[in-house]
């Protein structure tokens, strides 16, 4: 997709120069951590949010060591939407502003279980859809007020078409992608960029031992693409890029054929 | 399926073959990633048949294998926790590789205190094998520069180990082949550099006596190592190239290293390596250095890691894999033993591409089970030929024993239990520090111990 011509390619549009100020939600996920290492090397200011305090401390120490000029953290369960406004206000205050908000949290969930137990299905939808909507409501209003900012959100290629093997996860991401499209339509004219990131399978530390994982995308390359897409203020990023034509084909398979496929 | 910030413990996966660098033997094992310092021992709940922490799998034989057991993959624990630019002490998680450490440290003007011939090994693996480098004669082993680490045991206990705290576990873990527990993080004393360059000198030598003369003359040079032609006999017997270098003292830009590009793409056919091709290679290598003495300023990458440029160079040895054989023989019999073993190798007609000769110095290792000892070390690698290689290895191991030497577990897939127990008589004392849940195919082979999990 094309970059938005109305906005500068520089992130320093908020009337300041100096290190990027980046809020990362779900900072202990493999993709987020790899992306943060790129920003740390550039001397960014980072505010990291994740659920587990021990993991968060290790990630924060790593990013500080690698060159981040400032790292602050909050160990928060992002499922608790009631906490979002206070958390986000605190984060922006700690960073002394915000150029980028990077939403990387989510759960894969257990599809067979979600088919039997609505509570589990609702949990997946809550974590992957409801909680991001809550965060982005606050964040988009913050950015609109300042006429600046990038909201970069990890959705998934799985949201492009529901498949029997993971349609709960997929539909939560489909909802998120649709929300991001609408949000972009609303805030673009206000100088705010919304980036929808659609990764395919990624080889991270967590999936490195999975069968066939050698064919997955390298997490550091995925992170480089994401950091570059944020700098270029892109709208949508399929990563690796080959997924864009693949998903074009998958989206266009007629339903009468698609429903017979084992995907 | 994208990475998520999920709460599940690391997922055990199907049994997959995990290859060591020698690609012999290969055993199926269940791979369990340890991505966080808190993953062990919880990740092992409900599993059986023992476990072994592993990193990049650059050991040659079976020290990084556990047949039918659980391999705890540590490479996800790759965080740099702190770097003190005053003291040069880097605190890092154990799964970080030496390549990642160099990428971080070199642009900041620091270098590894000790490095092996590949940078694709983890910090934890470097400690567990107490690796050595071309500066052993002045710097000792890797473990001598590890000032502190955390060791987690399968009972959930966590220990800070250093020369002043839990010294017994510190000594058992350095060179302890990953059997004493899981190292989560370690502190490594780095050393300052001002340039990527190495002031290199290569000198041709003819025979072991010339090698020993050069070794004596170069005691003050930081890095020394020799390549030796072990295919030639007669007047060319034990000819080689003595390579030495120091970090350049002329300040220069400290750029990061480029990514490796070449990948050895396929398993070479078995006939590719035979006595004729290896003789040709060795002759070519000897004469690549056209003059008896060459002086150059060389980047540290080709100086330390000539083979890392070609990822998966081990495929050059074909599907059967390769075996390394590395001994350390003490000075009393080092000359005699080296000549005898080189003669035995030449006589066998089995080819060794890369024969590396080096003198070990007398800087003691803190490790109880460490391999290096003052004297001569020789490393040979051979493609595996079932009928010939193993009988040769057994003869060479017996000769090593008779000359008072020992073999390097990180390079071994062949020594017998009796040979091992002669080489490492302190093994029973060491066994008291082994974590009851941790074992390896190597350990089972050389001690008969079974996993107790």
XYZ file of C-alpha atoms in Angstrom:
716
model
C 0.000 0.000 0.000
C 1.119 3.533 -0.541
C 2.448 5.890 2.049
C 0.263 8.725 3.083
C 1.323 11.808 1.076
C -0.115 14.273 3.577
C 2.428 13.390 6.245
C 6.155 13.643 6.464
C 8.207 10.470 6.388
C 9.952 11.614 9.522
C 8.592 10.559 12.866
C 9.612 13.811 14.459
C 6.409 15.568 13.414
C 5.310 16.448 16.900
C 7.415 19.565 17.027
C 10.461 18.037 18.655
C 13.639 16.336 17.636
C 15.647 13.731 19.482
C 15.068 10.075 20.163
C 11.799 8.439 19.120
C 9.336 7.944 21.963
C 7.745 4.548 21.625
C 5.078 2.818 23.689
C 5.123 -0.974 23.289
C 2.165 -3.053 24.415
C 2.966 -6.758 24.668
C 6.714 -6.100 24.814
C 7.695 -9.669 25.691
C 6.340 -11.146 22.463
C 9.072 -12.328 20.131
C 8.247 -9.918 17.310
C 7.943 -6.946 19.667
C 11.224 -7.734 21.371
C 13.067 -8.022 18.045
C 11.579 -4.725 16.837
C 12.512 -2.999 20.087
C 16.143 -4.101 19.630
C 16.230 -2.103 16.382
C 14.822 0.953 18.137
C 17.140 0.496 21.128
C 20.144 0.581 18.812
C 18.852 3.928 17.505
C 18.738 5.273 21.056
C 14.940 5.381 21.349
C 12.962 6.125 24.499
C 10.783 3.112 25.287
C 7.878 2.363 27.567
C 7.242 -1.367 27.762
C 4.070 -3.088 28.915
C 3.638 -6.821 29.454
C 2.014 -9.099 31.961
C 5.012 -10.908 33.447
C 7.301 -8.704 35.546
C 10.338 -11.040 35.402
C 10.229 -11.287 31.623
C 9.642 -7.576 31.303
C 12.670 -6.848 33.484
C 14.897 -9.040 31.285
C 13.655 -7.374 28.089
C 14.066 -3.906 29.600
C 17.637 -4.659 30.728
C 18.492 -5.954 27.259
C 17.116 -2.880 25.484
C 18.850 -0.520 27.899
C 22.141 -2.370 27.371
C 21.722 -2.233 23.593
C 21.465 1.542 23.646
C 17.919 2.676 24.416
C 18.254 6.139 25.936
C 15.364 5.541 28.343
C 13.372 2.452 29.315
C 10.411 2.355 31.661
C 8.045 -0.549 32.223
C 4.671 -1.467 33.626
C 3.667 -5.052 34.409
C -0.027 -4.977 33.574
C -2.535 -7.496 32.268
C -3.902 -5.715 29.203
C -7.088 -7.779 29.400
C -8.095 -5.440 32.206
C -9.457 -2.607 30.066
C -10.469 -0.571 33.117
C -6.756 0.066 33.723
C -6.035 1.316 30.196
C -6.612 5.080 30.554
C -4.444 5.380 33.661
C -1.760 3.118 32.186
C -1.593 5.033 28.896
C -1.558 8.437 30.588
C 1.267 7.240 32.821
C 3.202 5.841 29.857
C 2.933 9.018 27.797
C 3.930 11.049 30.821
C 6.923 8.810 31.465
C 8.049 9.046 27.819
C 7.408 12.832 27.832
C 5.259 12.392 24.743
C 4.689 9.604 22.236
C 5.601 9.215 18.569
C 4.680 5.562 18.086
C 2.367 3.150 19.875
C 3.116 -0.452 18.945
C 0.445 -3.010 19.868
C 1.924 -6.504 19.810
C -0.015 -8.398 22.441
C -2.411 -11.184 21.625
C -3.158 -14.848 22.172
C -3.316 -17.706 19.750
C -5.838 -19.550 21.880
C -6.916 -23.155 21.504
C -9.258 -23.558 18.517
C -10.703 -26.994 19.410
C -11.369 -25.780 22.956
C -12.948 -22.563 21.694
C -15.306 -24.631 19.537
C -16.669 -26.317 22.661
C -16.366 -23.577 25.271
C -17.735 -20.130 24.545
C -15.864 -18.740 27.548
C -12.584 -19.563 25.833
C -13.779 -18.131 22.523
C -14.810 -14.944 24.315
C -11.394 -14.781 25.971
C -9.632 -14.873 22.586
C -11.932 -12.160 21.226
C -11.423 -10.061 24.329
C -7.620 -10.201 24.282
C -7.192 -9.847 20.514
C -10.048 -7.470 19.698
C -11.771 -5.799 22.649
C -8.603 -4.874 24.535
C -6.883 -3.325 21.444
C -10.062 -1.355 20.684
C -9.951 0.014 24.213
C -6.261 0.950 23.914
C -6.650 2.452 20.440
C -9.625 4.545 21.486
C -7.458 6.378 24.022
C -4.339 6.386 21.830
C -6.070 7.642 18.670
C -7.668 10.516 20.569
C -4.301 11.410 22.087
C -2.720 11.458 18.608
C -5.575 13.341 16.951
C -5.289 16.041 19.586
C -1.611 16.479 18.697
C -2.062 15.890 14.950
C 0.820 13.417 15.058
C 1.730 9.856 15.787
C 1.862 6.334 14.407
C -0.348 3.544 15.721
C 1.266 0.277 14.599
C -0.802 -2.806 15.361
C -0.039 -6.482 14.816
C -3.003 -8.198 13.225
C -2.509 -11.371 11.182
C -2.853 -12.917 7.753
C -5.237 -15.270 9.571
C -7.758 -12.393 9.658
C -8.009 -12.256 5.874
C -10.212 -15.334 5.658
C -11.610 -17.640 8.296
C -10.300 -21.200 8.197
C -11.479 -24.151 10.234
C -8.103 -24.667 11.863
C -8.038 -21.274 13.631
C -11.133 -19.211 12.920
C -11.495 -17.915 16.462
C -8.029 -16.402 16.340
C -8.658 -15.435 12.711
C -11.957 -13.720 13.356
C -10.549 -11.763 16.291
C -7.805 -10.513 13.946
C -10.327 -9.897 11.137
C -12.296 -7.688 13.505
C -9.105 -5.903 14.500
C -8.099 -5.351 10.846
C -11.561 -3.937 10.025
C -11.390 -1.666 13.070
C -7.948 -0.420 12.030
C -9.195 0.290 8.491
C -12.011 2.396 9.848
C -9.796 4.158 12.350
C -7.307 4.989 9.593
C -10.129 6.429 7.534
C -11.054 8.640 10.482
C -7.646 9.870 11.654
C -5.545 10.045 8.495
C -6.713 13.617 7.797
C -5.607 14.504 11.336
C -1.989 13.600 10.568
C -2.142 10.277 12.385
C -0.932 7.062 10.759
C -2.489 3.665 11.424
C -0.375 0.701 10.323
C -1.988 -2.745 10.083
C 0.749 -5.394 10.313
C -0.142 -8.832 8.944
C 2.587 -11.350 9.683
C 2.585 -14.896 8.387
C 4.167 -17.616 10.536
C 7.297 -16.285 12.211
C 10.200 -18.242 13.610
C 10.781 -16.900 17.078
C 12.403 -18.448 20.076
C 8.965 -19.788 20.948
C 8.343 -21.520 17.631
C 11.959 -22.439 16.856
C 11.467 -26.047 17.879
C 8.198 -26.508 15.996
C 8.047 -28.889 13.100
C 8.626 -27.019 9.850
C 9.721 -23.876 11.675
C 12.807 -23.593 9.469
C 10.390 -22.437 6.752
C 8.932 -19.697 8.966
C 10.050 -16.112 8.514
C 13.048 -14.960 10.519
C 11.861 -12.790 13.393
C 14.664 -10.247 12.946
C 13.776 -9.717 9.277
C 10.107 -9.347 10.193
C 11.100 -6.778 12.812
C 13.175 -4.833 10.263
C 10.201 -4.703 7.889
C 7.940 -3.453 10.672
C 10.383 -0.745 11.805
C 10.797 0.373 8.183
C 7.020 0.409 7.563
C 6.551 2.604 10.641
C 9.252 5.018 9.441
C 7.649 5.144 5.990
C 4.170 5.578 7.524
C 2.691 2.724 5.551
C -0.945 1.698 5.924
C -0.692 -2.065 5.651
C 2.258 -4.422 5.828
C 2.181 -8.068 4.844
C 5.343 -9.615 6.239
C 7.101 -11.364 4.618
C 5.707 -9.513 1.568
C 4.993 -12.789 -0.316
C 1.900 -13.185 1.855
C 0.172 -10.343 0.055
C -0.325 -12.212 -3.271
C -0.950 -15.487 -1.430
C -3.721 -13.930 0.639
C -5.107 -12.211 -2.469
C -5.621 -15.657 -3.959
C -7.005 -17.136 -0.732
C -9.489 -14.272 -0.309
C -10.740 -14.813 -3.861
C -11.343 -18.548 -3.771
C -15.116 -18.966 -4.264
C -16.886 -19.985 -1.079
C -18.375 -23.125 -2.654
C -14.810 -24.321 -3.263
C -13.280 -22.885 -0.091
C -15.706 -24.659 2.242
C -14.537 -28.045 0.920
C -10.853 -27.312 1.513
C -8.871 -28.554 4.478
C -7.114 -25.420 5.624
C 0.618 -18.484 13.143
C 2.015 -15.302 14.545
C 3.971 -15.001 17.734
C 1.751 -14.078 20.611
C 2.151 -12.830 24.102
C 0.475 -15.911 25.457
C 0.836 -17.259 28.957
C 1.436 -20.918 28.151
C 4.660 -22.569 29.207
C 6.963 -23.360 26.272
C 5.310 -26.048 24.208
C 7.142 -29.353 23.998
C 7.214 -30.457 20.409
C 7.457 -33.700 18.529
C 10.651 -35.613 18.675
C 13.049 -34.342 16.057
C 16.629 -35.324 15.288
C 19.046 -32.760 16.670
C 22.354 -32.758 14.863
C 25.653 -32.043 16.485
C 28.241 -30.362 14.300
C 29.873 -33.657 13.395
C 26.467 -34.973 12.293
C 27.363 -38.220 14.016
C 25.639 -39.671 15.867
C 22.126 -38.253 15.435
C 19.425 -39.109 17.931
C 15.807 -38.047 18.102
C 14.949 -35.913 21.102
C 12.145 -33.650 22.199
C 13.080 -30.000 21.769
C 11.946 -27.695 24.552
C 12.781 -24.020 24.164
C 13.895 -22.143 27.262
C 13.208 -18.533 26.311
C 13.221 -17.021 29.789
C 15.363 -17.370 32.884
C 12.282 -18.630 34.725
C 11.358 -21.404 32.247
C 13.522 -24.073 33.894
C 12.657 -26.379 35.592
C 8.904 -25.733 35.076
C 9.257 -26.575 31.375
C 10.105 -30.166 32.322
C 6.975 -30.867 34.348
C 5.580 -34.281 33.500
C 8.417 -35.238 31.134
C 10.680 -38.250 31.394
C 14.022 -39.627 30.208
C 16.225 -36.772 31.369
C 17.127 -33.456 29.858
C 20.167 -31.571 28.602
C 20.607 -27.860 27.936
C 21.863 -27.249 24.380
C 22.672 -24.173 22.349
C 23.970 -23.984 18.784
C 24.966 -27.655 18.512
C 28.551 -26.822 17.524
C 30.060 -29.615 19.608
C 31.075 -32.439 17.326
C 30.006 -35.639 18.998
C 27.351 -36.532 21.543
C 27.969 -34.066 24.390
C 25.032 -32.041 23.015
C 22.754 -35.025 22.383
C 20.354 -37.020 24.523
C 18.848 -40.012 22.810
C 15.093 -40.128 23.402
C 15.310 -37.380 26.029
C 14.538 -33.685 26.236
C 16.849 -31.043 24.812
C 16.451 -27.651 26.445
C 17.137 -25.171 23.681
C 18.645 -22.068 25.281
C 19.098 -19.806 22.239
C 15.921 -17.848 23.058
C 17.629 -16.625 26.228
C 19.747 -14.149 24.278
C 19.403 -10.926 26.229
C 22.238 -8.620 27.154
C 21.519 -7.599 30.715
C 24.255 -5.105 31.477
C 27.545 -3.793 30.145
C 30.001 -1.869 32.273
C 32.255 0.120 29.955
C 34.650 0.845 32.824
C 35.394 -2.754 33.758
C 34.427 -4.359 30.424
C 32.180 -6.817 32.252
C 29.215 -7.971 30.154
C 26.258 -9.633 31.853
C 24.242 -11.690 29.379
C 21.800 -14.569 29.253
C 23.410 -17.920 28.508
C 21.805 -18.464 25.086
C 23.415 -15.421 23.498
C 25.985 -16.398 20.877
C 29.549 -15.164 20.705
C 28.580 -13.689 17.308
C 25.860 -11.617 18.977
C 28.311 -10.555 21.685
C 30.852 -9.447 19.059
C 28.182 -7.524 17.117
C 27.419 -5.648 20.300
C 30.901 -5.246 21.761
C 33.225 -4.603 18.814
C 31.628 -1.257 17.808
C 32.019 -0.281 21.483
C 35.724 -1.183 21.468
C 35.628 -4.533 23.260
C 36.484 -8.090 22.257
C 35.971 -11.592 23.638
C 38.661 -12.569 26.147
C 38.881 -16.045 24.558
C 37.296 -17.275 21.345
C 37.157 -20.657 19.628
C 37.362 -21.093 15.843
C 33.649 -20.395 15.399
C 31.585 -17.530 16.756
C 28.371 -19.535 16.458
C 28.454 -20.943 19.973
C 26.451 -19.792 22.954
C 27.844 -18.236 26.103
C 26.467 -21.152 28.111
C 28.028 -23.680 25.733
C 31.372 -21.883 25.923
C 31.286 -22.220 29.720
C 30.008 -25.809 29.727
C 32.819 -26.931 27.411
C 35.338 -24.508 28.931
C 36.487 -23.681 25.425
C 39.947 -22.422 24.561
C 41.357 -20.257 21.803
C 44.533 -19.214 20.113
C 45.536 -17.245 23.224
C 45.422 -20.117 25.682
C 49.138 -19.687 26.441
C 48.483 -16.181 27.814
C 44.773 -16.111 28.695
C 43.865 -19.657 29.720
C 40.385 -20.976 29.043
C 37.059 -19.165 28.592
C 35.996 -20.077 32.129
C 38.867 -18.057 33.587
C 37.113 -14.901 32.328
C 33.639 -15.771 33.590
C 33.440 -13.929 36.883
C 29.973 -15.036 37.931
C 26.899 -16.903 36.705
C 23.542 -18.145 37.907
C 22.958 -21.893 37.995
C 19.413 -23.240 38.242
C 18.894 -26.823 39.325
C 15.953 -29.079 38.553
C 14.862 -28.856 42.216
C 14.178 -25.179 41.510
C 17.124 -23.909 43.560
C 19.107 -21.011 42.109
C 22.758 -20.347 42.913
C 25.055 -17.461 42.134
C 28.404 -19.105 41.375
C 31.736 -17.298 41.387
C 35.259 -17.754 42.740
C 33.941 -16.450 46.068
C 30.406 -17.862 46.160
C 29.431 -21.516 45.670
C 32.944 -22.156 44.419
C 32.276 -25.902 44.175
C 29.408 -25.433 41.706
C 31.424 -22.770 39.874
C 34.273 -25.242 39.378
C 31.985 -28.128 38.437
C 29.960 -26.104 35.925
C 32.939 -24.661 34.024
C 33.743 -27.582 31.762
C 30.786 -29.471 33.251
C 29.189 -30.243 29.861
C 25.820 -28.797 30.855
C 25.225 -31.488 33.444
C 25.260 -29.460 36.662
C 22.156 -27.378 35.948
C 20.987 -24.667 33.588
C 23.113 -21.524 33.405
C 20.671 -18.635 33.016
C 23.093 -15.709 32.825
C 26.808 -15.113 33.165
C 29.260 -12.256 33.570
C 32.124 -12.207 31.101
C 35.173 -9.978 31.369
C 35.699 -8.464 27.902
C 38.915 -6.796 26.783
C 39.396 -3.407 25.123
C 40.442 -3.113 21.474
C 41.009 -0.068 19.269
C 40.777 -1.755 15.862
C 39.162 -4.737 14.159
C 42.571 -5.515 12.723
C 45.003 -8.242 13.672
C 48.727 -7.789 13.023
C 49.170 -11.158 11.405
C 52.264 -13.158 10.622
C 52.351 -16.551 8.920
C 55.517 -18.637 8.968
C 56.111 -21.933 7.204
C 57.712 -24.663 9.281
C 59.058 -28.109 8.528
C 58.574 -30.629 11.311
C 57.656 -30.556 14.978
C 61.002 -29.178 16.148
C 60.617 -26.061 14.024
C 57.066 -25.741 15.353
C 58.364 -25.923 18.930
C 61.051 -23.305 18.189
C 58.436 -20.943 16.790
C 56.192 -21.586 19.793
C 59.012 -20.581 22.174
C 59.861 -17.476 20.153
C 56.202 -16.369 20.111
C 55.392 -16.665 23.798
C 54.779 -12.903 23.958
C 52.381 -12.908 20.960
C 48.747 -13.098 22.055
C 47.369 -15.468 19.417
C 49.219 -18.419 17.963
C 47.996 -21.495 16.127
C 49.355 -23.790 13.453
C 47.869 -25.650 10.594
C 49.736 -28.860 9.971
C 49.803 -31.126 6.927
C 49.066 -34.592 8.231
C 48.752 -36.221 4.819
C 52.414 -35.891 3.826
C 55.237 -38.220 4.737
C 58.992 -38.262 4.131
C 60.696 -34.895 3.902
C 57.376 -33.072 4.043
C 56.286 -34.864 7.235
C 54.661 -32.487 9.752
C 55.183 -29.402 7.660
C 52.828 -26.569 8.351
C 52.116 -22.887 8.728
C 52.554 -21.153 12.077
C 50.039 -18.318 12.364
C 50.283 -15.614 14.973
C 48.798 -12.218 15.652
C 48.039 -9.422 18.077
C 45.172 -6.959 18.088
C 46.353 -3.959 16.111
C 47.255 -1.029 18.330
C 46.563 1.509 15.583
C 43.086 2.972 16.211
C 40.661 2.300 13.335
C 36.927 2.295 12.710
C 35.134 -0.441 14.658
C 32.429 -1.389 12.157
C 29.953 -4.189 12.814
C 30.536 -7.423 10.877
C 28.556 -8.197 7.722
C 26.182 -11.176 7.720
C 27.597 -14.432 6.379
C 26.524 -15.051 2.793
C 27.887 -18.360 1.604
C 25.998 -21.474 2.580
C 27.386 -24.895 1.732
C 24.265 -26.018 -0.109
C 24.228 -29.798 -0.097
C 25.779 -32.926 1.351
C 28.943 -33.615 -0.568
C 29.081 -37.112 -2.070
C 31.164 -39.599 -0.126
C 33.904 -39.804 -2.715
C 34.617 -36.075 -2.534
C 36.978 -36.468 0.378
C 39.635 -39.079 -0.041
C 43.354 -39.267 0.480
C 44.103 -37.774 -2.933
C 41.846 -34.727 -2.617
C 42.983 -34.078 0.932
C 46.644 -34.334 -0.058
C 45.976 -31.844 -2.819
C 44.195 -29.522 -0.419
C 46.994 -29.733 2.101
C 49.685 -29.112 -0.486
C 47.717 -26.177 -1.834
C 47.242 -24.768 1.667
C 50.940 -25.061 2.419
C 51.881 -23.262 -0.776
C 49.055 -20.731 -0.611
C 51.530 -18.991 1.577
C 54.090 -18.553 -1.173
C 56.804 -17.044 0.943
C 58.243 -18.658 4.065
C 57.079 -15.610 6.045
C 54.069 -13.360 5.406
C 53.138 -10.239 7.362
C 49.750 -8.529 6.970
C 47.074 -6.519 8.727
C 44.052 -8.812 8.706
C 40.460 -8.320 9.883
C 39.631 -10.382 12.974
C 36.875 -12.296 11.151
C 39.054 -14.293 8.733
C 41.775 -14.550 11.374
C 39.557 -16.184 14.006
C 36.647 -17.566 11.989
C 37.843 -18.587 8.519
C 35.140 -21.250 8.220
C 32.213 -19.247 9.598
C 32.051 -17.516 6.211
C 30.617 -20.751 4.886
C 27.592 -21.686 6.981
C 27.107 -25.455 7.303
C 30.586 -26.255 6.042
C 30.158 -29.551 7.881
C 28.060 -30.694 4.897
C 31.323 -30.860 2.980
C 31.861 -34.164 4.765
C 28.740 -35.746 3.319
C 25.834 -37.460 5.015
C 27.971 -39.714 7.191
C 29.420 -36.725 8.964
C 32.820 -36.173 10.440
C 34.647 -37.016 13.610
C 37.079 -34.822 15.400
C 39.911 -36.089 17.443
C 41.630 -33.651 19.763
C 44.213 -34.478 22.372
C 46.262 -32.581 24.912
C 49.569 -34.226 25.782
C 51.753 -32.785 28.586
C 55.179 -31.347 27.765
C 57.142 -34.395 29.049
C 55.945 -36.474 26.118
C 54.349 -33.865 23.856
C 56.998 -33.938 21.093
C 57.333 -37.697 21.014
C 53.580 -38.243 21.257
C 52.711 -35.767 18.526
C 55.204 -37.312 16.105
C 53.980 -40.830 16.868
C 50.316 -39.904 16.418
C 50.974 -37.978 13.195
C 52.852 -41.016 11.876
C 49.960 -43.281 12.805
C 47.499 -40.970 11.022
C 49.653 -40.755 7.886
C 50.048 -44.541 7.906
C 46.288 -45.086 8.176
C 45.688 -43.353 4.847
C 42.613 -41.685 6.383
C 42.403 -38.101 5.388
C 42.261 -35.098 7.701
C 41.531 -31.763 6.098
C 42.063 -29.515 9.014
C 44.783 -30.463 11.395
C 45.389 -27.792 13.971
C 48.355 -27.742 16.306
C 48.834 -25.445 19.285
C 50.741 -25.228 22.533
C 48.635 -24.900 25.688
C 50.040 -22.631 28.370
C 50.004 -23.057 32.120
C 47.269 -20.579 33.087
C 45.045 -22.793 35.254
C 41.342 -23.168 34.514
C 38.862 -22.764 37.348
C 36.996 -25.758 35.924
C 37.176 -29.141 37.619
C 36.743 -31.068 34.352
C 38.510 -28.687 31.989
C 40.328 -30.177 29.005
C 43.353 -27.913 28.397
C 46.587 -28.635 30.255
C 50.147 -27.410 29.564
C 51.636 -29.130 26.539
C 50.614 -29.711 22.940
C 47.119 -30.035 21.558
C 46.323 -31.408 18.125
C 42.878 -31.442 16.506
C 42.183 -33.609 13.475
C 38.958 -34.144 11.618
C 38.024 -37.123 9.511
C 35.017 -38.040 7.419
C 33.396 -41.109 8.959
C 34.202 -44.422 7.354
C 32.673 -47.016 9.601
C 35.179 -49.797 9.055
C 38.307 -47.669 9.358
C 37.680 -44.524 11.398
C 36.670 -46.075 14.698
C 39.542 -48.584 14.928
C 41.939 -45.700 14.169
C 40.352 -43.523 16.835
C 40.663 -46.259 19.388
C 44.379 -46.672 18.576
C 44.933 -42.909 18.723
C 43.094 -42.638 22.042
C 45.207 -45.439 23.512
C 48.378 -43.734 22.275
C 47.178 -40.473 23.833
C 46.649 -42.282 27.132
C 50.107 -43.882 26.963
C 51.691 -40.463 26.438
C 49.865 -39.169 29.520
C 47.396 -37.048 27.560
C 43.644 -36.816 27.308
C 40.878 -36.168 24.770
C 38.405 -33.292 24.468
C 34.786 -34.359 25.108
C 33.431 -31.494 22.948
C 35.138 -33.085 19.930
C 34.588 -36.732 20.739
C 32.150 -39.403 19.615
C 34.333 -42.437 20.003
C 36.299 -42.761 23.227
C 35.479 -45.712 25.437
C 34.290 -45.477 29.025
C 37.614 -46.890 30.225
C 39.581 -44.322 28.210
C 37.432 -41.453 29.507
C 37.752 -42.541 33.113
C 41.538 -42.666 32.746
C 41.637 -39.216 31.115
C 39.339 -37.651 33.729
C 39.925 -39.542 36.992
C 38.061 -36.760 38.856
C 34.833 -37.758 37.050
C 33.357 -39.465 40.117
C 33.908 -36.375 42.226
C 32.307 -34.309 39.430
C 29.336 -36.685 39.245
C 28.283 -35.551 42.717
C 27.504 -32.124 41.234
C 25.516 -33.454 38.306
C 21.875 -32.426 38.372
C 19.909 -35.684 38.723
C 17.574 -34.633 35.908
C 20.351 -33.763 33.457
C 22.385 -36.169 31.395
C 23.720 -36.552 27.864
C 24.351 -39.366 25.442
C 28.049 -38.655 25.979
C 27.755 -38.962 29.741
C 25.779 -42.201 29.494
C 28.350 -43.573 27.048
C 31.442 -42.800 29.116
C 30.074 -43.451 32.617
C 27.182 -45.877 32.237
C 25.035 -43.482 34.313
C 21.352 -43.570 33.461
C 18.990 -40.636 33.778
C 17.027 -40.675 36.995
C 14.127 -38.489 35.898
